[in-house]
Short mmCIF file of C-alpha atoms and ligand atoms in Angstrom, two decimals:
data_model
loop_
_atom_site.label_atom_id
_atom_site.label_comp_id
_atom_site.label_asym_id
_atom_site.label_seq_id
_atom_site.Cartn_x
_atom_site.Cartn_y
_atom_site.Cartn_z
CA UNK A 1 27.72 17.20 -5.60
CA UNK A 2 29.06 13.89 -6.92
CA UNK A 3 27.75 12.58 -10.20
CA UNK A 4 25.31 9.75 -9.94
CA UNK A 5 26.07 6.52 -11.70
CA UNK A 6 23.44 4.18 -13.07
CA UNK A 7 22.78 0.98 -11.16
CA UNK A 8 22.40 -2.42 -12.68
CA UNK A 9 18.83 -2.56 -11.46
CA UNK A 10 16.54 -3.59 -14.24
CA UNK A 11 12.93 -2.64 -14.57
CA UNK A 12 10.00 -4.90 -13.84
CA UNK A 13 8.80 -6.64 -16.99
CA UNK A 14 5.36 -5.49 -18.00
CA UNK A 15 5.19 -5.62 -21.77
CA UNK A 16 3.37 -2.50 -22.94
CA UNK A 17 3.89 0.95 -21.46
CA UNK A 18 2.94 0.82 -17.81
CA UNK A 19 0.73 3.46 -16.25
CA UNK A 20 3.41 4.56 -13.81
CA UNK A 21 7.03 3.76 -14.42
CA UNK A 22 9.86 4.68 -12.07
CA UNK A 23 13.35 4.12 -13.45
CA UNK A 24 16.63 4.30 -11.59
CA UNK A 25 15.37 6.92 -9.18
CA UNK A 26 17.77 8.68 -6.82
CA UNK A 27 16.69 11.15 -4.17
CA UNK A 28 19.38 12.88 -2.11
CA UNK A 29 19.07 15.59 0.52
CA UNK A 30 21.78 18.07 1.37
CA UNK A 31 21.87 18.47 5.14
CA UNK A 32 24.23 20.02 7.66
CA UNK A 33 25.61 16.55 8.41
CA UNK A 34 26.14 15.62 4.78
CA UNK A 35 24.23 14.09 1.92
CA UNK A 36 21.38 11.73 2.81
CA UNK A 37 21.03 9.04 0.14
CA UNK A 38 17.35 8.43 0.79
CA UNK A 39 16.51 6.65 -2.48
CA UNK A 40 19.34 4.89 -4.25
CA UNK A 41 18.55 3.59 -7.73
CA UNK A 42 14.95 2.41 -7.47
CA UNK A 43 12.85 1.03 -10.33
CA UNK A 44 9.25 -0.20 -10.38
CA UNK A 45 6.12 -0.24 -12.53
CA UNK A 46 2.45 0.01 -11.74
CA UNK A 47 -0.52 -0.87 -13.92
CA UNK A 48 -3.91 0.78 -13.91
CA UNK A 49 -6.36 -0.79 -11.48
CA UNK A 50 -3.57 -2.56 -9.60
CA UNK A 51 -2.19 -2.09 -6.11
CA UNK A 52 1.53 -2.07 -5.44
CA UNK A 53 2.53 -2.54 -1.83
CA UNK A 54 5.81 -0.95 -0.76
CA UNK A 55 7.10 -2.41 2.50
CA UNK A 56 10.18 -1.82 4.59
CA UNK A 57 11.23 -0.64 8.03
CA UNK A 58 10.92 2.98 9.01
CA UNK A 59 13.53 5.10 7.22
CA UNK A 60 13.87 2.84 4.16
CA UNK A 61 12.80 5.59 1.72
CA UNK A 62 9.14 4.70 1.15
CA UNK A 63 7.71 8.16 1.79
CA UNK A 64 10.57 9.96 0.05
CA UNK A 65 9.98 7.86 -3.09
CA UNK A 66 6.32 8.72 -3.21
CA UNK A 67 6.77 12.38 -2.39
CA UNK A 68 9.09 12.43 -5.41
CA UNK A 69 6.32 10.97 -7.59
CA UNK A 70 4.00 13.73 -6.40
CA UNK A 71 6.72 16.36 -6.89
CA UNK A 72 6.51 17.48 -3.26
CA UNK A 73 10.20 17.75 -2.40
CA UNK A 74 11.81 21.11 -1.91
CA UNK A 75 13.86 21.51 -5.10
CA UNK A 76 16.48 23.63 -3.37
CA UNK A 77 17.51 20.98 -0.84
CA UNK A 78 16.83 17.87 -2.90
CA UNK A 79 18.62 16.25 -5.81
CA UNK A 80 16.39 13.98 -7.86
CA UNK A 81 17.70 11.82 -10.71
CA UNK A 82 16.03 9.19 -12.83
CA UNK A 83 12.68 8.89 -14.54
CA UNK A 84 9.15 9.04 -13.19
CA UNK A 85 6.79 8.48 -16.10
CA UNK A 86 3.04 8.85 -15.56
CA UNK A 87 1.34 7.67 -18.74
CA UNK A 88 4.52 8.53 -20.55
CA UNK A 89 4.73 12.03 -19.07
CA UNK A 90 8.07 12.76 -17.39
CA UNK A 91 7.56 14.11 -13.86
CA UNK A 92 11.16 14.48 -12.68
CA UNK A 93 12.09 18.05 -13.40
CA UNK A 94 8.55 18.92 -14.49
CA UNK A 95 7.48 22.49 -13.81
CA UNK A 96 5.63 23.20 -10.59
CA UNK A 97 2.63 24.38 -12.61
CA UNK A 98 2.42 21.06 -14.42
CA UNK A 99 2.65 19.12 -11.16
CA UNK A 100 0.06 21.29 -9.50
CA UNK A 101 -2.40 20.47 -12.26
CA UNK A 102 -1.79 16.76 -11.72
CA UNK A 103 -1.90 16.76 -7.92
CA UNK A 104 -5.33 16.26 -6.41
CA UNK A 105 -6.59 15.61 -9.91
CA UNK A 106 -4.74 12.81 -11.66
CA UNK A 107 -2.76 11.76 -8.61
CA UNK A 108 -3.61 12.11 -4.94
CA UNK A 109 -2.22 11.05 -1.60
CA UNK A 110 -3.62 9.76 1.67
CA UNK A 111 -1.39 10.26 4.70
CA UNK A 112 -1.04 8.40 7.97
CA UNK A 113 -2.38 11.25 10.00
CA UNK A 114 -5.57 12.90 8.79
CA UNK A 115 -5.15 15.67 11.33
CA UNK A 116 -2.12 17.03 9.51
CA UNK A 117 -3.83 16.74 6.12
CA UNK A 118 -7.07 18.42 7.17
CA UNK A 119 -7.22 22.01 8.31
CA UNK A 120 -8.93 22.58 11.66
CA UNK A 121 -10.36 25.89 10.43
CA UNK A 122 -12.55 24.73 7.55
CA UNK A 123 -15.45 22.32 7.44
CA UNK A 124 -14.82 18.83 6.18
CA UNK A 125 -17.20 19.47 3.29
CA UNK A 126 -15.39 22.56 2.14
CA UNK A 127 -12.05 20.76 2.19
CA UNK A 128 -13.40 17.89 0.11
CA UNK A 129 -15.07 20.30 -2.32
CA UNK A 130 -12.03 22.48 -2.82
CA UNK A 131 -9.88 20.27 -5.11
CA UNK A 132 -13.05 19.41 -7.06
CA UNK A 133 -13.90 23.06 -7.64
CA UNK A 134 -10.28 23.91 -8.44
CA UNK A 135 -9.81 21.19 -11.05
CA UNK A 136 -13.27 21.05 -12.62
CA UNK A 137 -14.42 24.66 -12.30
CA UNK A 138 -17.55 23.50 -10.44
CA UNK A 139 -19.57 26.05 -8.46
CA UNK A 140 -19.71 26.15 -4.64
CA UNK A 141 -23.10 24.52 -4.72
CA UNK A 142 -21.91 21.71 -6.98
CA UNK A 143 -18.81 21.34 -4.82
CA UNK A 144 -20.92 20.89 -1.71
CA UNK A 145 -23.12 18.36 -3.48
CA UNK A 146 -20.05 16.45 -4.58
CA UNK A 147 -18.66 16.52 -1.02
CA UNK A 148 -21.88 14.99 0.32
CA UNK A 149 -21.75 12.32 -2.36
CA UNK A 150 -18.13 11.51 -1.50
CA UNK A 151 -18.83 11.37 2.25
CA UNK A 152 -21.60 8.88 1.50
CA UNK A 153 -19.24 6.81 -0.65
CA UNK A 154 -16.67 6.52 2.13
CA UNK A 155 -19.38 5.44 4.55
CA UNK A 156 -20.01 8.51 6.69
CA UNK A 157 -23.58 8.33 8.04
CA UNK A 158 -25.85 11.35 7.49
CA UNK A 159 -23.44 12.92 5.02
CA UNK A 160 -25.75 15.86 4.31
CA UNK A 161 -25.39 16.89 7.97
CA UNK A 162 -21.79 15.86 8.60
CA UNK A 163 -20.61 17.85 5.56
CA UNK A 164 -20.74 21.00 7.72
CA UNK A 165 -18.75 19.52 10.62
CA UNK A 166 -15.19 20.50 11.41
CA UNK A 167 -12.49 17.78 11.53
CA UNK A 168 -12.40 17.75 15.35
CA UNK A 169 -16.06 16.70 15.36
CA UNK A 170 -15.10 13.49 13.53
CA UNK A 171 -13.58 10.37 15.14
CA UNK A 172 -10.11 9.23 14.00
CA UNK A 173 -11.56 6.60 11.66
CA UNK A 174 -14.05 9.10 10.22
CA UNK A 175 -11.31 11.66 9.61
CA UNK A 176 -9.35 9.02 7.72
CA UNK A 177 -12.46 8.37 5.61
CA UNK A 178 -12.88 12.11 5.02
CA UNK A 179 -9.28 12.33 3.85
CA UNK A 180 -9.90 9.44 1.46
CA UNK A 181 -12.97 11.31 0.18
CA UNK A 182 -10.81 14.39 -0.36
CA UNK A 183 -8.15 12.36 -2.20
CA UNK A 184 -10.69 10.64 -4.46
CA UNK A 185 -12.95 13.60 -5.19
CA UNK A 186 -11.43 14.18 -8.65
CA UNK A 187 -11.29 10.48 -9.43
CA UNK A 188 -7.46 10.31 -9.54
CA UNK A 189 -5.91 7.64 -11.72
CA UNK A 190 -3.11 7.24 -9.16
CA UNK A 191 -3.69 7.09 -5.43
CA UNK A 192 -0.76 6.96 -3.03
CA UNK A 193 -1.68 5.78 0.46
CA UNK A 194 1.19 6.32 2.90
CA UNK A 195 0.65 4.19 6.02
CA UNK A 196 -3.08 4.98 5.76
CA UNK A 197 -4.09 2.74 8.65
CA UNK A 198 -1.10 2.89 10.99
CA UNK A 199 -2.78 5.27 13.44
CA UNK A 200 -6.02 3.28 13.59
CA UNK A 201 -7.13 0.33 15.68
CA UNK A 202 -7.30 -3.07 14.01
CA UNK A 203 -11.04 -3.12 13.29
CA UNK A 204 -11.05 0.33 11.71
CA UNK A 205 -7.86 -0.59 9.82
CA UNK A 206 -9.64 -3.48 8.14
CA UNK A 207 -12.62 -1.28 7.27
CA UNK A 208 -10.43 1.38 5.68
CA UNK A 209 -8.52 -1.21 3.63
CA UNK A 210 -11.82 -2.72 2.45
CA UNK A 211 -13.02 0.74 1.55
CA UNK A 212 -9.90 1.40 -0.53
CA UNK A 213 -10.44 -1.87 -2.38
CA UNK A 214 -14.10 -1.06 -3.11
CA UNK A 215 -13.26 2.43 -4.30
CA UNK A 216 -10.51 1.05 -6.51
CA UNK A 217 -13.05 -1.26 -8.16
CA UNK A 218 -15.37 1.67 -8.73
CA UNK A 219 -12.78 4.22 -9.89
CA UNK A 220 -10.22 1.88 -11.47
CA UNK A 221 -7.36 3.78 -9.80
CA UNK A 222 -3.85 2.45 -9.49
CA UNK A 223 -2.81 2.43 -5.83
CA UNK A 224 0.55 2.52 -4.12
CA UNK A 225 0.09 1.28 -0.58
CA UNK A 226 3.03 2.13 1.66
CA UNK A 227 3.38 0.30 4.93
CA UNK A 228 5.90 -1.11 7.38
CA UNK A 229 3.39 -3.87 8.12
CA UNK A 230 3.32 -6.91 5.83
CA UNK A 231 -0.07 -7.83 7.27
CA UNK A 232 -1.61 -4.73 5.71
CA UNK A 233 -0.50 -5.61 2.17
CA UNK A 234 -1.22 -9.33 2.43
CA UNK A 235 -4.91 -8.93 1.58
CA UNK A 236 -4.81 -5.64 -0.26
CA UNK A 237 -1.92 -5.47 -2.74
CA UNK A 238 -1.28 -7.34 -6.00
CA UNK A 239 2.45 -6.75 -6.26
CA UNK A 240 5.07 -6.04 -3.66
CA UNK A 241 8.31 -4.13 -3.49
CA UNK A 242 10.46 -4.69 -0.43
CA UNK A 243 12.68 -1.70 0.32
CA UNK A 244 15.81 -1.48 2.42
CA UNK A 245 18.08 1.56 2.79
CA UNK A 246 16.62 3.31 -0.24
CA UNK A 247 16.83 0.29 -2.53
CA UNK A 248 14.45 -2.41 -3.70
CA UNK A 249 15.74 -5.72 -2.36
CA UNK A 250 12.89 -7.96 -3.54
CA UNK A 251 10.06 -7.70 -6.03
CA UNK A 252 7.20 -10.06 -6.91
CA UNK A 253 3.50 -10.67 -6.51
CA UNK A 254 2.21 -10.64 -2.96
CA UNK A 255 1.61 -14.35 -3.18
CA UNK A 256 5.13 -15.08 -4.39
CA UNK A 257 6.74 -13.02 -1.69
CA UNK A 258 4.58 -14.31 1.14
CA UNK A 259 4.89 -17.96 0.18
CA UNK A 260 8.41 -18.05 -1.24
CA UNK A 261 10.42 -15.02 -0.14
CA UNK A 262 14.00 -15.00 -1.40
CA UNK A 263 15.81 -12.17 0.37
CA UNK A 264 17.22 -12.49 3.91
CA UNK A 265 15.74 -9.08 4.74
CA UNK A 266 12.27 -10.20 3.65
CA UNK A 267 12.78 -13.34 5.76
CA UNK A 268 13.55 -11.05 8.67
CA UNK A 269 10.43 -8.98 8.09
CA UNK A 270 8.24 -12.07 7.89
CA UNK A 271 9.81 -13.69 10.93
CA UNK A 272 9.39 -10.56 13.04
CA UNK A 273 5.68 -10.24 12.22
CA UNK A 274 3.47 -10.92 15.22
CA UNK A 275 1.02 -13.68 14.49
CA UNK A 276 -1.95 -14.92 16.43
CA UNK A 277 -1.94 -18.60 15.57
CA UNK A 278 -3.40 -19.89 18.79
CA UNK A 279 -4.39 -18.26 22.06
CA UNK A 280 -1.03 -16.65 22.49
CA UNK A 281 0.96 -14.33 20.32
CA UNK A 282 4.01 -16.31 19.29
CA UNK A 283 7.48 -15.15 20.12
CA UNK A 284 8.89 -12.82 17.52
CA UNK A 285 12.23 -13.12 15.81
CA UNK A 286 13.37 -9.54 15.46
CA UNK A 287 15.97 -8.65 12.84
CA UNK A 288 19.26 -8.14 14.68
CA UNK A 289 20.86 -4.70 14.52
CA UNK A 290 19.41 -1.45 13.26
CA UNK A 291 18.84 0.11 9.83
CA UNK A 292 21.95 1.89 8.49
CA UNK A 293 22.53 5.62 8.40
CA UNK A 294 21.77 6.93 4.94
CA UNK A 295 24.50 9.54 5.35
CA UNK A 296 27.04 6.75 4.84
CA UNK A 297 25.22 3.59 3.75
CA UNK A 298 27.12 0.29 3.86
CA UNK A 299 29.12 -0.72 0.82
CA UNK A 300 28.04 -3.70 -1.24
CA UNK A 301 24.69 -5.06 -0.14
CA UNK A 302 23.14 -2.51 2.24
CA UNK A 303 21.75 -5.34 4.39
CA UNK A 304 25.05 -7.19 4.82
CA UNK A 305 25.94 -5.81 8.30
CA UNK A 306 22.72 -7.34 9.67
CA UNK A 307 22.56 -10.41 7.48
CA UNK A 308 23.07 -13.79 9.13
CA UNK A 309 23.60 -15.49 5.75
CA UNK A 310 26.63 -13.57 4.48
CA UNK A 311 29.01 -16.34 5.55
CA UNK A 312 27.13 -18.65 3.15
CA UNK A 313 28.04 -16.34 0.28
CA UNK A 314 31.64 -16.47 1.43
CA UNK A 315 34.57 -14.07 1.55
CA UNK A 316 33.74 -10.37 1.64
CA UNK A 317 31.56 -10.41 -1.45
CA UNK A 318 28.48 -9.05 0.35
CA UNK A 319 30.48 -6.09 1.65
CA UNK A 320 32.24 -5.48 -1.64
CA UNK A 321 29.74 -6.09 -4.38
CA UNK A 322 26.32 -4.55 -4.69
CA UNK A 323 23.86 -7.29 -5.72
CA UNK A 324 21.69 -6.22 -8.66
CA UNK A 325 17.93 -6.69 -8.80
CA UNK A 326 17.12 -8.65 -11.96
CA UNK A 327 13.92 -7.94 -13.92
CA UNK A 328 10.60 -9.41 -12.82
CA UNK A 329 10.35 -11.72 -9.84
CA UNK A 330 13.72 -11.14 -8.22
CA UNK A 331 15.77 -10.52 -5.11
CA UNK A 332 18.96 -8.52 -4.81
CA UNK A 333 21.12 -11.02 -2.90
CA UNK A 334 24.32 -12.90 -3.68
CA UNK A 335 23.03 -16.25 -2.40
CA UNK A 336 22.40 -18.70 -5.24
CA UNK A 337 18.82 -19.47 -6.26
CA UNK A 338 19.24 -22.91 -4.75
CA UNK A 339 20.55 -21.54 -1.44
CA UNK A 340 17.66 -19.09 -1.22
CA UNK A 341 15.20 -21.91 -1.67
CA UNK A 342 16.90 -24.30 0.74
CA UNK A 343 17.51 -21.77 3.50
CA UNK A 344 13.95 -20.54 3.32
CA UNK A 345 12.43 -24.01 3.49
CA UNK A 346 14.79 -25.38 6.15
CA UNK A 347 15.43 -22.41 8.40
CA UNK A 348 12.81 -19.71 7.91
CA UNK A 349 9.57 -21.46 7.03
CA UNK A 350 9.43 -23.52 10.26
CA UNK A 351 9.45 -20.24 12.21
CA UNK A 352 6.49 -18.87 10.33
CA UNK A 353 4.08 -21.59 11.43
N1 ADP B 401 13.73 16.45 3.89
C1 ADP B 401 14.64 15.57 4.32
N2 ADP B 401 15.91 15.96 4.59
C2 ADP B 401 16.84 15.07 5.00
N3 ADP B 401 16.61 13.75 5.19
C3 ADP B 401 15.37 13.30 4.94
C4 ADP B 401 14.31 14.18 4.49
N4 ADP B 401 13.18 13.45 4.33
C5 ADP B 401 13.52 12.19 4.66
N5 ADP B 401 14.81 12.08 5.03
C6 ADP B 401 15.53 10.86 5.39
O1 ADP B 401 15.40 9.95 4.32
C7 ADP B 401 15.29 8.60 4.80
C8 ADP B 401 14.05 7.94 4.25
O2 ADP B 401 12.90 8.54 4.85
P1 ADP B 401 11.41 8.10 4.55
O3 ADP B 401 11.21 7.93 3.09
O4 ADP B 401 10.54 9.09 5.22
O5 ADP B 401 11.33 6.67 5.25
P2 ADP B 401 10.06 5.72 5.40
O6 ADP B 401 10.44 4.45 4.68
O7 ADP B 401 9.92 5.48 6.86
O8 ADP B 401 8.87 6.41 4.79
C9 ADP B 401 15.32 8.70 6.31
O9 ADP B 401 16.65 8.46 6.73
C10 ADP B 401 14.94 10.14 6.58
O10 ADP B 401 15.50 10.60 7.78
MG1 MG B 402 7.15 7.06 5.75
#
């Protein structure tokens, strides 16, 4: 396999040691067709009690990044380089035993589809109790009590009865709540929610996001909220990382990115969002083209083949030169700061209404 070179990507500035720190992360899969460069030099930080939203189209490397944090990739088919520091503890290359102790305990994950996370053969209560018993040494009785308590916390009515139900006896929204209960049962300091509301209807979506916020207040967890939907992070996340083709293309607070986005890809994401401003859903402005193959990603800026602003940069710079992501509030794009501001105000903002 080729040796990996460091990127110019700098870390987010956070002063003291952050709770979670990912530095220059690469994740590559060996497949029959070649090497998939799923994550390509990614850096971000997350503080305790904060929520980081990671957004990007399907296939941009969001799930792969977070499975790497949890140590869930198959080591035989995956090459992982870079640093993943959880309270200073290095997780890349950590032993499976070490990771197992952390998973479900210090860090936990909520998936898009509760049906794949919950077993059909065991009661909901037993599945919530299990990580609690495993990590705390609690008895069966204490585990059951804890499961009832958690079901109540996530808003399941009559938790002392529902604890003995099987997953198929729960509605979709209730299963998602049960999975959240299971993820939070050991009070994890880091919660990774991967498209947690994508499969749910809009009303239930809002309830689940509110629930996550409430639980975060109570438990003080740091949350990574992965989504392809900017609407989901708008009211939930503090900071935002926009990903494209395995790289971070823009970073900032949610407010900064929603009010003053600086990367043409982020402009595309915002412009293609459906919005209900009046009685009708306004026409969308989809991003032209399709995401690149990660078997042979584009040279230079990975977004350049789809970017309508590359002529403004001039020459073949966008195809030749990979734009770095500076520290802090930043976007990885060769346009000048002035161009980014002008183009956004004159061309993009009017579309957003
Ligand atoms: N185990 C794997 N083997 C090979 N390719 C993979 C594997 N897992 C994910 N990929 C590829 O990595 C890229 C990023 O995937 P993923 O992180 O799941 O995207 P998303 O942003 O939608 O969560 C995709 O091109 C996907 O096909
Ligand atoms: Mg995904």
